[in-house]
mmCIF file of C-alpha atoms in Angstrom:
data_model
loop_
_atom_site.group_PDB
_atom_site.id
_atom_site.type_symbol
_atom_site.label_atom_id
_atom_site.label_comp_id
_atom_site.label_asym_id
_atom_site.label_seq_id
_atom_site.Cartn_x
_atom_site.Cartn_y
_atom_site.Cartn_z
ATOM 1 C CA MET U 29 21.553 -24.789 -10.102
ATOM 2 C CA ASP U 30 19.158 -26.842 -7.942
ATOM 3 C CA ALA U 31 16.218 -24.741 -9.139
ATOM 4 C CA TYR U 32 17.416 -25.131 -12.725
ATOM 5 C CA LEU U 33 17.624 -28.920 -12.437
ATOM 6 C CA LEU U 34 14.227 -29.000 -10.754
ATOM 7 C CA ASP U 35 12.775 -27.093 -13.706
ATOM 8 C CA TRP U 36 14.211 -29.716 -16.052
ATOM 9 C CA ALA U 37 12.766 -32.505 -13.934
ATOM 10 C CA ASN U 38 9.367 -30.805 -14.024
ATOM 11 C CA LEU U 39 9.591 -30.296 -17.779
ATOM 12 C CA LEU U 40 10.598 -33.864 -18.609
ATOM 13 C CA LEU U 41 8.123 -35.463 -16.211
ATOM 14 C CA ARG U 42 5.283 -33.224 -17.373
ATOM 15 C CA TRP U 43 6.124 -33.946 -21.005
ATOM 16 C CA ALA U 44 6.256 -37.695 -20.404
ATOM 17 C CA HIS U 45 3.003 -37.538 -18.447
ATOM 18 C CA VAL U 46 1.210 -35.723 -21.257
ATOM 19 C CA ILE U 47 2.561 -38.140 -23.880
ATOM 20 C CA THR U 48 1.523 -41.255 -21.974
ATOM 21 C CA ALA U 49 -1.847 -39.742 -21.040
ATOM 22 C CA ILE U 50 -2.568 -39.008 -24.699
ATOM 23 C CA ALA U 51 -1.746 -42.624 -25.544
ATOM 24 C CA TRP U 52 -3.948 -43.973 -22.737
ATOM 25 C CA VAL U 53 -6.921 -41.680 -23.286
ATOM 26 C CA GLY U 54 -6.676 -42.139 -27.041
ATOM 27 C CA SER U 55 -6.741 -45.925 -26.885
ATOM 28 C CA SER U 56 -9.454 -45.856 -24.217
ATOM 29 C CA PHE U 57 -11.686 -43.541 -26.228
ATOM 30 C CA TYR U 58 -11.131 -45.625 -29.350
ATOM 31 C CA PHE U 59 -12.188 -48.878 -27.710
ATOM 32 C CA VAL U 60 -15.247 -47.247 -26.133
ATOM 33 C CA PHE U 61 -16.175 -45.995 -29.595
ATOM 34 C CA LEU U 62 -15.492 -49.447 -31.043
ATOM 35 C CA ASP U 63 -17.598 -51.270 -28.452
ATOM 36 C CA ASN U 64 -20.527 -48.931 -29.014
ATOM 37 C CA SER U 65 -20.245 -48.959 -32.819
ATOM 38 C CA LEU U 66 -20.176 -52.714 -33.426
ATOM 39 C CA THR U 67 -22.902 -54.338 -35.483
ATOM 40 C CA PRO U 68 -23.754 -58.067 -35.614
ATOM 41 C CA PRO U 69 -21.735 -59.813 -38.333
ATOM 42 C CA THR U 70 -23.558 -60.665 -41.536
ATOM 43 C CA ASP U 71 -21.147 -63.432 -42.504
ATOM 44 C CA PRO U 72 -22.365 -66.773 -41.057
ATOM 45 C CA ASP U 73 -18.758 -67.973 -40.825
ATOM 46 C CA LEU U 74 -17.951 -65.126 -38.446
ATOM 47 C CA ARG U 75 -20.974 -65.932 -36.300
ATOM 48 C CA ALA U 76 -19.913 -69.573 -36.217
ATOM 49 C CA LYS U 77 -16.495 -68.519 -34.920
ATOM 50 C CA GLY U 78 -18.139 -66.634 -32.052
ATOM 51 C CA VAL U 79 -17.791 -63.110 -33.428
ATOM 52 C CA ASP U 80 -20.416 -60.929 -31.745
ATOM 53 C CA GLY U 81 -19.772 -57.625 -33.516
ATOM 54 C CA GLU U 82 -17.753 -56.029 -36.285
ATOM 55 C CA LEU U 83 -16.950 -52.630 -37.726
ATOM 56 C CA TRP U 84 -15.681 -51.468 -41.073
ATOM 57 C CA ALA U 85 -13.632 -48.273 -40.958
ATOM 58 C CA VAL U 86 -11.302 -46.271 -43.158
ATOM 59 C CA HIS U 87 -8.394 -44.246 -41.820
ATOM 60 C CA GLY U 88 -5.102 -42.963 -43.152
ATOM 61 C CA GLY U 89 -5.651 -44.443 -46.590
ATOM 62 C CA GLY U 90 -6.407 -47.952 -45.349
ATOM 63 C CA PHE U 91 -9.483 -50.060 -44.576
ATOM 64 C CA TYR U 92 -9.889 -51.770 -41.208
ATOM 65 C CA HIS U 93 -12.209 -54.551 -40.093
ATOM 66 C CA PRO U 94 -12.040 -55.054 -36.293
ATOM 67 C CA GLN U 95 -14.120 -57.849 -34.775
ATOM 68 C CA LYS U 96 -15.141 -58.580 -31.198
ATOM 69 C CA TYR U 97 -15.860 -62.031 -29.801
ATOM 70 C CA LEU U 98 -18.735 -62.563 -27.414
ATOM 71 C CA VAL U 99 -16.394 -64.186 -24.885
ATOM 72 C CA ALA U 100 -13.176 -65.377 -26.560
ATOM 73 C CA PRO U 101 -12.026 -66.999 -29.801
ATOM 74 C CA LYS U 102 -11.901 -70.780 -29.967
ATOM 75 C CA GLN U 103 -8.144 -70.702 -30.463
ATOM 76 C CA LEU U 104 -5.671 -68.310 -28.888
ATOM 77 C CA PRO U 105 -3.829 -66.310 -31.567
ATOM 78 C CA GLU U 106 -0.057 -66.569 -31.718
ATOM 79 C CA LYS U 107 0.408 -62.810 -31.350
ATOM 80 C CA LEU U 108 -1.825 -60.859 -29.008
ATOM 81 C CA HIS U 109 -1.426 -57.142 -28.294
ATOM 82 C CA TRP U 110 -2.071 -55.940 -24.760
ATOM 83 C CA PHE U 111 -3.084 -52.445 -23.686
ATOM 84 C CA TYR U 112 -1.817 -51.672 -20.211
ATOM 85 C CA TRP U 113 1.497 -49.828 -20.308
ATOM 86 C CA GLU U 114 -0.299 -46.682 -21.442
ATOM 87 C CA SER U 115 -2.182 -46.714 -18.151
ATOM 88 C CA TYR U 116 0.753 -47.693 -15.954
ATOM 89 C CA SER U 117 3.096 -45.149 -17.552
ATOM 90 C CA THR U 118 0.546 -42.372 -17.152
ATOM 91 C CA TRP U 119 0.139 -43.080 -13.455
ATOM 92 C CA LEU U 120 3.866 -43.512 -12.795
ATOM 93 C CA THR U 121 4.832 -40.267 -14.545
ATOM 94 C CA GLY U 122 1.924 -38.446 -12.924
ATOM 95 C CA PHE U 123 2.835 -39.612 -9.443
ATOM 96 C CA ALA U 124 6.490 -38.738 -10.045
ATOM 97 C CA LEU U 125 5.491 -35.248 -11.169
ATOM 98 C CA PHE U 126 3.168 -34.852 -8.177
ATOM 99 C CA THR U 127 5.997 -35.955 -5.891
ATOM 100 C CA VAL U 128 8.591 -33.576 -7.339
ATOM 101 C CA LEU U 129 6.314 -30.572 -7.543
ATOM 102 C CA TYR U 130 3.944 -30.977 -4.588
ATOM 103 C CA LEU U 131 5.141 -33.572 -2.097
ATOM 104 C CA PHE U 132 8.756 -32.323 -2.063
ATOM 105 C CA ASN U 133 7.458 -28.762 -1.618
ATOM 106 C CA ALA U 134 4.505 -29.509 0.612
ATOM 107 C CA GLY U 135 5.024 -26.445 2.793
ATOM 108 C CA THR U 136 4.619 -24.223 -0.260
ATOM 109 C CA PHE U 137 2.170 -26.042 -2.513
ATOM 110 C CA LEU U 138 0.070 -28.313 -0.286
ATOM 111 C CA VAL U 139 -0.268 -26.236 2.860
ATOM 112 C CA ASP U 140 -2.265 -23.029 3.066
ATOM 113 C CA LYS U 141 -2.426 -22.042 6.718
ATOM 114 C CA THR U 142 -5.526 -19.919 6.092
ATOM 115 C CA VAL U 143 -7.298 -23.117 5.006
ATOM 116 C CA HIS U 144 -5.852 -25.652 7.448
ATOM 117 C CA ASP U 145 -2.827 -25.155 9.660
ATOM 118 C CA TRP U 146 -0.862 -28.388 9.686
ATOM 119 C CA SER U 147 2.689 -29.523 9.106
ATOM 120 C CA PRO U 148 4.073 -30.349 5.646
ATOM 121 C CA GLY U 149 4.630 -33.946 6.757
ATOM 122 C CA MET U 150 1.007 -34.345 7.771
ATOM 123 C CA ALA U 151 -0.098 -32.748 4.509
ATOM 124 C CA VAL U 152 1.960 -35.271 2.534
ATOM 125 C CA ALA U 153 0.458 -38.139 4.534
ATOM 126 C CA GLY U 154 -3.011 -36.720 3.952
ATOM 127 C CA ALA U 155 -2.434 -36.401 0.212
ATOM 128 C CA LEU U 156 -1.247 -40.000 -0.074
ATOM 129 C CA ALA U 157 -4.207 -41.138 2.020
ATOM 130 C CA PHE U 158 -6.582 -39.513 -0.467
ATOM 131 C CA LEU U 159 -5.140 -41.619 -3.281
ATOM 132 C CA VAL U 160 -5.338 -44.892 -1.341
ATOM 133 C CA VAL U 161 -8.621 -44.422 0.523
ATOM 134 C CA PHE U 162 -10.583 -43.330 -2.532
ATOM 135 C CA TRP U 163 -9.488 -46.435 -4.414
ATOM 136 C CA LEU U 164 -10.420 -48.696 -1.494
ATOM 137 C CA VAL U 165 -13.860 -47.098 -1.097
ATOM 138 C CA TYR U 166 -14.554 -47.037 -4.837
ATOM 139 C CA ASP U 167 -13.441 -50.653 -5.250
ATOM 140 C CA ALA U 168 -15.580 -51.754 -2.311
ATOM 141 C CA VAL U 169 -18.631 -50.038 -3.814
ATOM 142 C CA CYS U 170 -18.040 -51.806 -7.133
ATOM 143 C CA ARG U 171 -17.574 -55.183 -5.429
ATOM 144 C CA LEU U 172 -20.702 -54.838 -3.286
ATOM 145 C CA PHE U 173 -23.129 -53.359 -5.791
ATOM 146 C CA GLY U 174 -21.613 -53.727 -9.261
ATOM 147 C CA GLN U 175 -23.216 -57.078 -10.135
ATOM 148 C CA ARG U 176 -26.609 -56.402 -8.571
ATOM 149 C CA ARG U 177 -29.759 -55.358 -10.354
ATOM 150 C CA HIS U 178 -29.386 -51.713 -11.411
ATOM 151 C CA GLY U 179 -25.811 -52.065 -10.208
ATOM 152 C CA ASP U 180 -24.409 -49.493 -12.622
ATOM 153 C CA LEU U 181 -26.867 -46.859 -11.406
ATOM 154 C CA ILE U 182 -26.231 -47.635 -7.741
ATOM 155 C CA VAL U 183 -22.461 -47.560 -8.216
ATOM 156 C CA GLY U 184 -22.682 -44.310 -10.174
ATOM 157 C CA VAL U 185 -24.699 -42.543 -7.481
ATOM 158 C CA LEU U 186 -22.507 -43.778 -4.630
ATOM 159 C CA VAL U 187 -19.230 -42.974 -6.397
ATOM 160 C CA PHE U 188 -20.501 -39.495 -7.253
ATOM 161 C CA ALA U 189 -21.367 -38.956 -3.585
ATOM 162 C CA VAL U 190 -17.871 -40.082 -2.568
ATOM 163 C CA VAL U 191 -16.285 -37.708 -5.102
ATOM 164 C CA VAL U 192 -18.386 -34.825 -3.770
ATOM 165 C CA LEU U 193 -17.338 -35.613 -0.200
ATOM 166 C CA ALA U 194 -13.684 -35.964 -1.207
ATOM 167 C CA SER U 195 -13.794 -32.653 -3.095
ATOM 168 C CA TRP U 196 -15.230 -30.868 -0.090
ATOM 169 C CA LEU U 197 -12.738 -32.452 2.313
ATOM 170 C CA ALA U 198 -9.738 -31.738 0.068
ATOM 171 C CA CYS U 199 -10.696 -28.073 -0.134
ATOM 172 C CA GLN U 200 -10.952 -27.914 3.684
ATOM 173 C CA LEU U 201 -7.467 -29.370 4.150
ATOM 174 C CA PHE U 202 -5.233 -28.309 1.260
ATOM 175 C CA ALA U 203 -4.427 -25.189 -0.692
ATOM 176 C CA GLY U 204 -7.079 -24.746 -3.380
ATOM 177 C CA ARG U 205 -4.790 -25.453 -6.305
ATOM 178 C CA ALA U 206 -3.447 -28.606 -4.664
ATOM 179 C CA ALA U 207 -6.937 -29.730 -3.634
ATOM 180 C CA PHE U 208 -8.197 -29.678 -7.217
ATOM 181 C CA LEU U 209 -5.158 -31.542 -8.469
ATOM 182 C CA LEU U 210 -5.432 -34.081 -5.657
ATOM 183 C CA VAL U 211 -9.059 -34.896 -6.463
ATOM 184 C CA GLY U 212 -8.056 -35.480 -10.070
ATOM 185 C CA ALA U 213 -5.104 -37.601 -8.956
ATOM 186 C CA MET U 214 -7.226 -39.813 -6.717
ATOM 187 C CA MET U 215 -9.679 -40.476 -9.552
ATOM 188 C CA ALA U 216 -6.815 -41.143 -11.972
ATOM 189 C CA THR U 217 -5.320 -43.550 -9.434
ATOM 190 C CA ALA U 218 -8.599 -45.464 -9.362
ATOM 191 C CA MET U 219 -8.602 -45.554 -13.171
ATOM 192 C CA SER U 220 -5.131 -47.045 -13.354
ATOM 193 C CA ALA U 221 -5.882 -49.390 -10.448
ATOM 194 C CA ASN U 222 -8.896 -50.658 -12.394
ATOM 195 C CA VAL U 223 -6.526 -51.665 -15.171
ATOM 196 C CA PHE U 224 -3.921 -53.140 -12.813
ATOM 197 C CA PHE U 225 -6.188 -55.018 -10.387
ATOM 198 C CA TRP U 226 -9.183 -55.953 -12.531
ATOM 199 C CA ILE U 227 -8.995 -55.513 -16.288
ATOM 200 C CA ILE U 228 -5.584 -57.058 -16.975
ATOM 201 C CA PRO U 229 -5.834 -59.855 -14.342
ATOM 202 C CA GLY U 230 -9.245 -60.777 -15.749
ATOM 203 C CA GLN U 231 -7.798 -61.022 -19.235
ATOM 204 C CA ARG U 232 -4.921 -63.149 -17.960
ATOM 205 C CA LYS U 233 -7.406 -65.543 -16.320
ATOM 206 C CA VAL U 234 -9.315 -65.869 -19.589
ATOM 207 C CA ILE U 235 -6.103 -66.718 -21.444
ATOM 208 C CA ALA U 236 -5.075 -69.200 -18.743
ATOM 209 C CA GLN U 237 -8.455 -70.938 -19.040
ATOM 210 C CA MET U 238 -8.082 -71.115 -22.825
ATOM 211 C CA LYS U 239 -4.581 -72.585 -22.576
ATOM 212 C CA ALA U 240 -5.809 -75.161 -20.074
ATOM 213 C CA GLY U 241 -8.674 -76.144 -22.364
ATOM 214 C CA GLN U 242 -11.252 -75.022 -19.804
ATOM 215 C CA PRO U 243 -14.507 -73.159 -20.546
ATOM 216 C CA VAL U 244 -13.975 -69.408 -20.419
ATOM 217 C CA ASP U 245 -15.867 -67.678 -17.617
ATOM 218 C CA PRO U 246 -17.514 -64.542 -19.099
ATOM 219 C CA ILE U 247 -17.551 -62.785 -15.709
ATOM 220 C CA HIS U 248 -13.970 -61.610 -16.221
ATOM 221 C CA GLY U 249 -14.875 -59.781 -19.391
ATOM 222 C CA GLN U 250 -18.018 -58.341 -17.822
ATOM 223 C CA ARG U 251 -16.124 -56.964 -14.837
ATOM 224 C CA GLY U 252 -13.380 -55.574 -17.029
ATOM 225 C CA LYS U 253 -15.922 -53.871 -19.279
ATOM 226 C CA GLN U 254 -17.668 -52.327 -16.282
ATOM 227 C CA ARG U 255 -14.427 -50.863 -14.913
ATOM 228 C CA SER U 256 -13.477 -49.669 -18.397
ATOM 229 C CA VAL U 257 -16.775 -47.777 -18.670
ATOM 230 C CA HIS U 258 -16.129 -46.177 -15.282
ATOM 231 C CA ASN U 259 -12.730 -45.062 -16.546
ATOM 232 C CA THR U 260 -14.184 -43.353 -19.590
ATOM 233 C CA TYR U 261 -16.609 -41.344 -17.443
ATOM 234 C CA PHE U 262 -13.771 -40.359 -15.102
ATOM 235 C CA THR U 263 -11.599 -39.098 -17.959
ATOM 236 C CA LEU U 264 -12.941 -35.585 -18.610
ATOM 237 C CA PRO U 265 -13.387 -34.787 -14.898
ATOM 238 C CA VAL U 266 -9.794 -35.880 -14.277
ATOM 239 C CA LEU U 267 -8.482 -33.808 -17.172
ATOM 240 C CA VAL U 268 -10.179 -30.615 -16.012
ATOM 241 C CA ALA U 269 -8.894 -31.178 -12.475
ATOM 242 C CA MET U 270 -5.365 -31.622 -13.843
ATOM 243 C CA ILE U 271 -5.369 -28.374 -15.836
ATOM 244 C CA SER U 272 -7.237 -26.374 -13.190
ATOM 245 C CA ASN U 273 -4.035 -25.135 -11.517
ATOM 246 C CA HIS U 274 -3.677 -22.689 -14.420
ATOM 247 C CA TYR U 275 -7.032 -21.082 -13.597
ATOM 248 C CA GLY U 276 -7.199 -19.413 -10.227
ATOM 249 C CA MET U 277 -10.774 -18.307 -10.880
ATOM 250 C CA LEU U 278 -11.734 -21.926 -10.140
ATOM 251 C CA TYR U 279 -9.712 -22.964 -7.107
ATOM 252 C CA ALA U 280 -9.600 -19.543 -5.424
ATOM 253 C CA HIS U 281 -13.373 -19.239 -5.167
ATOM 254 C CA GLU U 282 -14.983 -19.212 -1.737
ATOM 255 C CA HIS U 283 -16.924 -22.377 -2.603
ATOM 256 C CA ASN U 284 -14.156 -23.946 -4.653
ATOM 257 C CA TRP U 285 -15.170 -27.516 -3.825
ATOM 258 C CA LEU U 286 -18.598 -26.949 -5.379
ATOM 259 C CA VAL U 287 -17.020 -25.305 -8.417
ATOM 260 C CA LEU U 288 -14.873 -28.405 -8.882
ATOM 261 C CA VAL U 289 -17.807 -30.795 -8.503
ATOM 262 C CA LEU U 290 -19.974 -28.889 -10.980
ATOM 263 C CA VAL U 291 -17.245 -28.579 -13.604
ATOM 264 C CA MET U 292 -16.395 -32.285 -13.300
ATOM 265 C CA LEU U 293 -20.088 -33.182 -13.525
ATOM 266 C CA ALA U 294 -20.333 -31.125 -16.711
ATOM 267 C CA GLY U 295 -17.400 -33.081 -18.121
ATOM 268 C CA ALA U 296 -19.049 -36.401 -17.264
ATOM 269 C CA LEU U 297 -22.315 -35.313 -18.920
ATOM 270 C CA ILE U 298 -20.505 -34.264 -22.078
ATOM 271 C CA ARG U 299 -18.593 -37.549 -22.117
ATOM 272 C CA HIS U 300 -21.885 -39.426 -21.739
ATOM 273 C CA PHE U 301 -23.167 -37.708 -24.854
ATOM 274 C CA PHE U 302 -20.243 -38.963 -26.919
ATOM 275 C CA VAL U 303 -20.424 -42.478 -25.469
ATOM 276 C CA ALA U 304 -24.157 -42.797 -26.087
ATOM 277 C CA ARG U 305 -23.913 -41.077 -29.469
ATOM 278 C CA HIS U 306 -21.962 -44.009 -30.897
ATOM 279 C CA GLN U 307 -24.695 -46.428 -29.842
ATOM 280 C CA ALA U 308 -27.395 -44.089 -31.119
ATOM 281 C CA LYS U 309 -25.859 -44.069 -34.590
ATOM 282 C CA VAL U 310 -25.826 -47.871 -34.708
ATOM 283 C CA GLN U 311 -29.372 -48.152 -33.367
ATOM 284 C CA GLY U 312 -30.675 -45.406 -35.635
ATOM 285 C CA VAL U 313 -32.018 -43.310 -32.769
ATOM 286 C CA ARG U 314 -31.514 -39.705 -31.787
ATOM 287 C CA PRO U 315 -28.262 -38.897 -29.942
ATOM 288 C CA PRO U 316 -28.690 -37.769 -26.304
ATOM 289 C CA TRP U 317 -28.319 -34.066 -26.978
ATOM 290 C CA GLY U 318 -29.891 -33.353 -23.592
ATOM 291 C CA ALA U 319 -26.773 -34.590 -21.784
ATOM 292 C CA ALA U 320 -24.486 -32.433 -23.902
ATOM 293 C CA LEU U 321 -26.742 -29.410 -23.446
ATOM 294 C CA ALA U 322 -26.895 -29.989 -19.687
ATOM 295 C CA GLY U 323 -23.091 -30.086 -19.532
ATOM 296 C CA VAL U 324 -22.714 -26.876 -21.530
ATOM 297 C CA VAL U 325 -25.410 -25.086 -19.507
ATOM 298 C CA LEU U 326 -23.747 -26.222 -16.291
ATOM 299 C CA LEU U 327 -20.396 -24.806 -17.428
ATOM 300 C CA ALA U 328 -22.052 -21.542 -18.452
ATOM 301 C CA GLY U 329 -23.782 -21.359 -15.090
ATOM 302 C CA VAL U 330 -20.519 -21.877 -13.214
ATOM 303 C CA ALA U 331 -18.812 -19.230 -15.350
ATOM 304 C CA ALA U 332 -21.574 -16.732 -14.559
ATOM 305 C CA TRP U 333 -21.595 -17.632 -10.862
ATOM 306 C CA ILE U 334 -17.869 -17.178 -10.246
ATOM 307 C CA ALA U 335 -17.443 -14.103 -12.452
ATOM 308 C CA PRO U 336 -15.536 -11.296 -10.654
ATOM 309 C CA GLU U 337 -17.749 -8.647 -9.126
ATOM 310 C CA PRO U 338 -17.735 -5.260 -10.871
ATOM 311 C CA ARG U 339 -15.822 -2.440 -9.246
ATOM 312 C CA THR U 340 -17.791 -0.391 -6.750
ATOM 313 C CA GLU U 341 -18.071 3.358 -7.073
ATOM 314 C CA ALA U 342 -16.384 3.769 -3.701
ATOM 315 C CA THR U 343 -13.305 1.936 -4.956
ATOM 316 C CA VAL U 344 -13.196 3.918 -8.184
ATOM 317 C CA ALA U 345 -13.480 7.228 -6.342
ATOM 318 C CA LEU U 346 -10.363 6.640 -4.240
ATOM 319 C CA PRO U 347 -7.264 8.471 -5.458
ATOM 320 C CA PRO U 348 -4.684 6.359 -7.313
ATOM 321 C CA PRO U 349 -1.630 5.395 -5.264
ATOM 322 C CA SER U 350 1.845 6.545 -6.129
ATOM 323 C CA TYR U 351 4.337 4.201 -7.738
ATOM 324 C CA ALA U 352 6.393 4.335 -4.542
ATOM 325 C CA GLU U 353 3.466 2.925 -2.546
ATOM 326 C CA VAL U 354 2.950 0.116 -5.036
ATOM 327 C CA ARG U 355 6.685 -0.548 -5.194
ATOM 328 C CA THR U 356 6.762 -1.068 -1.439
ATOM 329 C CA VAL U 357 3.948 -3.621 -1.592
ATOM 330 C CA ILE U 358 5.486 -5.489 -4.530
ATOM 331 C CA ASP U 359 8.913 -5.594 -2.879
ATOM 332 C CA GLN U 360 7.478 -6.908 0.388
ATOM 333 C CA ARG U 361 4.966 -9.397 -0.994
ATOM 334 C CA CYS U 362 6.032 -10.452 -4.505
ATOM 335 C CA VAL U 363 9.719 -9.938 -5.258
ATOM 336 C CA LEU U 364 10.722 -12.812 -2.979
ATOM 337 C CA CYS U 365 9.613 -15.224 -5.734
ATOM 338 C CA HIS U 366 9.856 -12.900 -8.744
ATOM 339 C CA ASN U 367 13.365 -11.469 -8.865
ATOM 340 C CA GLU U 368 16.464 -11.641 -11.009
ATOM 341 C CA GLN U 369 17.618 -14.976 -9.573
ATOM 342 C CA LEU U 370 14.213 -16.619 -9.058
ATOM 343 C CA GLN U 371 11.627 -15.961 -11.752
ATOM 344 C CA ASN U 372 8.646 -18.172 -10.985
ATOM 345 C CA LYS U 373 6.460 -18.576 -14.078
ATOM 346 C CA ASN U 374 9.135 -16.534 -15.918
ATOM 347 C CA VAL U 375 7.957 -13.394 -14.152
ATOM 348 C CA ALA U 376 10.352 -10.935 -12.489
ATOM 349 C CA LEU U 377 9.082 -7.787 -10.769
ATOM 350 C CA HIS U 378 12.185 -6.248 -9.200
ATOM 351 C CA THR U 379 12.388 -3.232 -11.554
ATOM 352 C CA ALA U 380 9.888 -0.583 -12.640
ATOM 353 C CA GLU U 381 10.134 -1.689 -16.269
ATOM 354 C CA LEU U 382 9.360 -5.319 -15.416
ATOM 355 C CA LEU U 383 6.482 -4.372 -13.146
ATOM 356 C CA GLY U 384 4.972 -2.267 -15.907
ATOM 357 C CA ARG U 385 5.410 -5.093 -18.405
ATOM 358 C CA HIS U 386 3.569 -7.541 -16.150
ATOM 359 C CA ALA U 387 1.026 -5.055 -14.772
ATOM 360 C CA GLN U 388 -1.968 -6.829 -16.326
ATOM 361 C CA SER U 389 -0.934 -10.201 -14.881
ATOM 362 C CA VAL U 390 -0.168 -8.692 -11.475
ATOM 363 C CA TYR U 391 -3.592 -7.053 -11.361
ATOM 364 C CA GLN U 392 -5.331 -10.249 -12.461
ATOM 365 C CA GLN U 393 -3.509 -12.529 -10.023
ATOM 366 C CA VAL U 394 -3.391 -10.171 -7.036
ATOM 367 C CA ALA U 395 -6.599 -8.142 -7.184
ATOM 368 C CA VAL U 396 -9.082 -10.089 -9.300
ATOM 369 C CA GLN U 397 -8.388 -13.787 -8.709
ATOM 370 C CA ARG U 398 -6.448 -13.221 -5.469
ATOM 371 C CA THR U 399 -4.308 -16.297 -6.147
ATOM 372 C CA MET U 400 -0.969 -14.570 -5.615
ATOM 373 C CA PRO U 401 1.106 -14.568 -3.520
ATOM 374 C CA LEU U 402 0.831 -18.351 -3.605
ATOM 375 C CA ASN U 403 -1.300 -19.410 -0.631
ATOM 376 C CA ASN U 404 -0.716 -15.800 0.528
ATOM 377 C CA ALA U 405 2.584 -16.963 1.985
ATOM 378 C CA THR U 406 3.859 -13.384 2.370
ATOM 379 C CA GLY U 407 0.680 -12.134 4.029
ATOM 380 C CA MET U 408 -0.658 -9.611 1.518
ATOM 381 C CA THR U 409 -3.581 -7.726 3.046
ATOM 382 C CA ASP U 410 -6.899 -6.804 1.450
ATOM 383 C CA GLU U 411 -5.884 -3.150 1.607
ATOM 384 C CA GLU U 412 -2.714 -3.907 -0.338
ATOM 385 C CA ARG U 413 -4.665 -5.809 -2.976
ATOM 386 C CA ALA U 414 -7.028 -2.861 -3.327
ATOM 387 C CA LEU U 415 -4.036 -0.545 -3.675
ATOM 388 C CA VAL U 416 -2.637 -2.653 -6.530
ATOM 389 C CA ALA U 417 -6.065 -2.585 -8.186
ATOM 390 C CA ARG U 418 -6.287 1.219 -8.021
ATOM 391 C CA TRP U 419 -2.752 1.508 -9.383
ATOM 392 C CA PHE U 420 -3.590 -0.654 -12.396
ATOM 393 C CA GLN U 421 -6.901 1.098 -13.013
ATOM 394 C CA ALA U 422 -5.048 4.410 -13.033
ATOM 395 C CA GLY U 423 -2.870 3.208 -15.897
ATOM 396 C CA ALA U 424 -0.154 1.339 -13.947
ATOM 397 C CA PRO U 425 2.309 4.268 -13.717
ATOM 398 C CA THR U 426 5.929 3.344 -12.953
ATOM 399 C CA GLU U 427 7.275 6.798 -12.168
#
């Protein structure tokens, strides 16, 4: 029953996390598009009111006319919609899911003793430290260099270097699957912290100044915009890190940290294309297809680099093992987590029929990607993996 309730907790938290993330990313992408698609108002009355840009759009059978003020309107509207709970809810549900799935099961999901032999408690402390330390370092970089000349470029280079270092370190300390997720989580934490510590407080200060009849300091809007732009470039790298645990070909690679960095970089390049494309349309210039092409080429290069090696003739020439030999390996290494009572990923392997049904997946996970058993907790040897491969290549007999 505990496992059943845990599955429900995972389902509901994952569902809530996806829902809130869609809301946050959707609103974020929309406002980035809006900012980069605005044109100066043609109506002199709008310019007199302080409107700096406007956009006409049609959607869902209706026409929309959003406007953006250079700093703030002269009068505070009676009703003002805020965008922050999308961010907070995404982080809260994500951290809850990470806690239930990874922190509560650190010995299984965080720790891989072949990577780094430490206690589950230390692994939990290390994971939490990643979330906090990255935010502190990133925030310090933004504070120190963000408002300087070429500040955006300097911050971008330094933050990228920190992400590379964090990716390498995570893959030296944690199980590959957890390391990828943790890098995504630390970047997502910084995104939500940007909203909590900078964007929303800055907006509250602007409103307080307006209510007090004081001149509005534009620095709050400038800082908020800068952090918002950082968030949009983080988005695709974070998303690929979050879904990476379904793809062992990524996190099980010998140089998994570099795989992660390159895939995230490709995501950032592709995102840059879409961000700059909106401005290009307004300015009447050519979209930055080079960034999109670089991202696609980078992904193709990673895919070619990490592709499984073809079978050697020596392996093919070996005689196929008997079902009894394979059964022994499966019973010793796999059935512990894939049996009638416990069917991780809805896979059970305790009978010949079930093993035959899942033969393709077993071969892929055990022999090709080498991601199962999870963190090799049951100690499957290379010889046993090769035996499973020969069994599958011989037609996966179950008699």
